[in-house]
DNA sequence: GCGTTTTATGGTAGCGCTGTCATAAATCTT
DNA sequence: AAGATTTATGACAGCGCTACCATAAAACGC
């Protein structure tokens, strides 16, 4: 493998000059630049980033820790991040935490070994050790999805509590009174919990409360939603609306209604969260809340690139959410 | 930041001994090991992987180049890869090529700067430059999804040509005769093209051919499928089955039928590809082919970890596919 | 009990690059 | 035209770790 020294020799310049050409840094005479560039091309030189990172004590890697890849939500965020990083020198290294803060901590530490330029993670809740690393590290930090709390550096997302609250207000305004809720078993999905709390608060303010709940004993999925709704309705007849923690489960709910001949919206309202494309492409578009996942990822990565140094103050960016009225509630 | 030298000093051993403890490599007396470990804990030492990679000329990074993150297919593959890498020291660095071989080449080169232990990419078709890098590099290479061709090192996937062929045979056996096909505009989706060819071959062998095609002028999506089917049926009445390049579009097709009051299966068969969960959770499960995306990712990563050195022979692993009869064709 | 193997540890050099400081050449002031 | 500034380049050290080789101590064989 050719090294920078080989390039420098061929171009008849010093290593450091060749290095400057590679990094497009510092003043370089155009003729010299061209000579170095042609030497690079001739040798097929590829810079060694490990050496570069070691020498400069900083890398072009950006650590991305996501809770899951099982539904499209986090890939959407990742897509946003990747979009912002295209055309920059930064590269995302990804880890999946399975919604487990201890796994998050373990992966974070292993990522720090690369001296990343920035760390992106989901949520504001981390282990004390992880939080300590994040606070004391010489890198930027973005905490995504959630803004209900105090970030280490930057938070980009929306208030899930408020989304839950608005959901409740919206459904009450639409005339629904007998609320059910179908959850899944990921108790560490803080954001789903925050939406749940917001929903309960809105109901309480309206003199109502959830009259039925069912927790599906497994991860979130369309099938989970379908089965959960079936059980919920069997146990508590007379519900007029069921709120789901996300669109996947809500679509399962709709599928159950289609199967069981229940008139969605008239007889039973169905409300989700996320605003996935597929729910909106249905003949009866899902009533839900649009979370701006791509935007969250993109905005976060862009913000992180603005400055290498962590500024004094913390930044909170609210990407907001939209209620999609849809046709199911 | 504490370095290995600090750890060594505190544990009263040489740097190299401390290094061996960190890497769990070579014979170390238990007492020494414990002393080093406690020094590491006390100092909060985090190894510097850039230095390690530079010294050993190999990294724990695995480059993963995916065509897209826009539907769940590649995240599923990534999830499989990640699952195989959990509990190992390897970390995936990801890049998205947008189905563009030139973008793939550019990202590949930037990834090679990290001296990755392995490179994972999709498909067997790359630019000549990319192919040269892959062939001459000192790393393992896995080419995923497709096995209709000659891999550089390992290929893991299925024969898309055969999947298309089986689709045709299956639908002919079911009595369908008047075939339509709805495509999307990503002409570089080699695998969709291979399935298309296989389908045409099966039709030809049955004395049939596609009597209608429509290309949606945009990327694949549920909405694309819905609109494509509408146009297809308007232009060519009398179709009795429409094959879609994937489940997302096929579900759009079903949604169009629901909306237009067309009896799916009896009046019009709908066939997809991928076997996504959501299609199977519908009241009328989608007839499709199950591609084993998670398995492909997991198998590939596991195979790559078996040996650092590229073996003499090439490995092709056929993960196969299942026809899901479903209720829509 | 003396050579032989195994186990445990260390010294040294160097991986390929970039930061720092120095210097030379070109350009600008007045 | 002499000094001040800007532009362009280089020498050198060292980032933190591991490969390589050497060595010492313990265990083994007959």
XYZ file of C-alpha atoms (C1' of nucleotides) in Angstrom, chain B residues 4 15 19 23 45 48 51 55, chain D residues 15-22:
16
model
C -1.851 2.207 28.099
C 2.977 -1.655 28.233
C -1.847 -4.517 25.947
C -6.700 -7.840 23.985
C -8.912 3.651 30.542
C -7.319 4.065 21.465
C -3.386 3.659 17.550
C 0.183 -0.518 14.830
C 0.321 10.428 18.746
C -0.731 5.297 21.448
C -0.377 1.150 20.358
C 1.396 -3.632 18.761
C 4.824 -6.792 16.089
C 8.976 -8.789 16.680
C 12.458 -10.638 19.092
C 14.701 -11.605 23.415
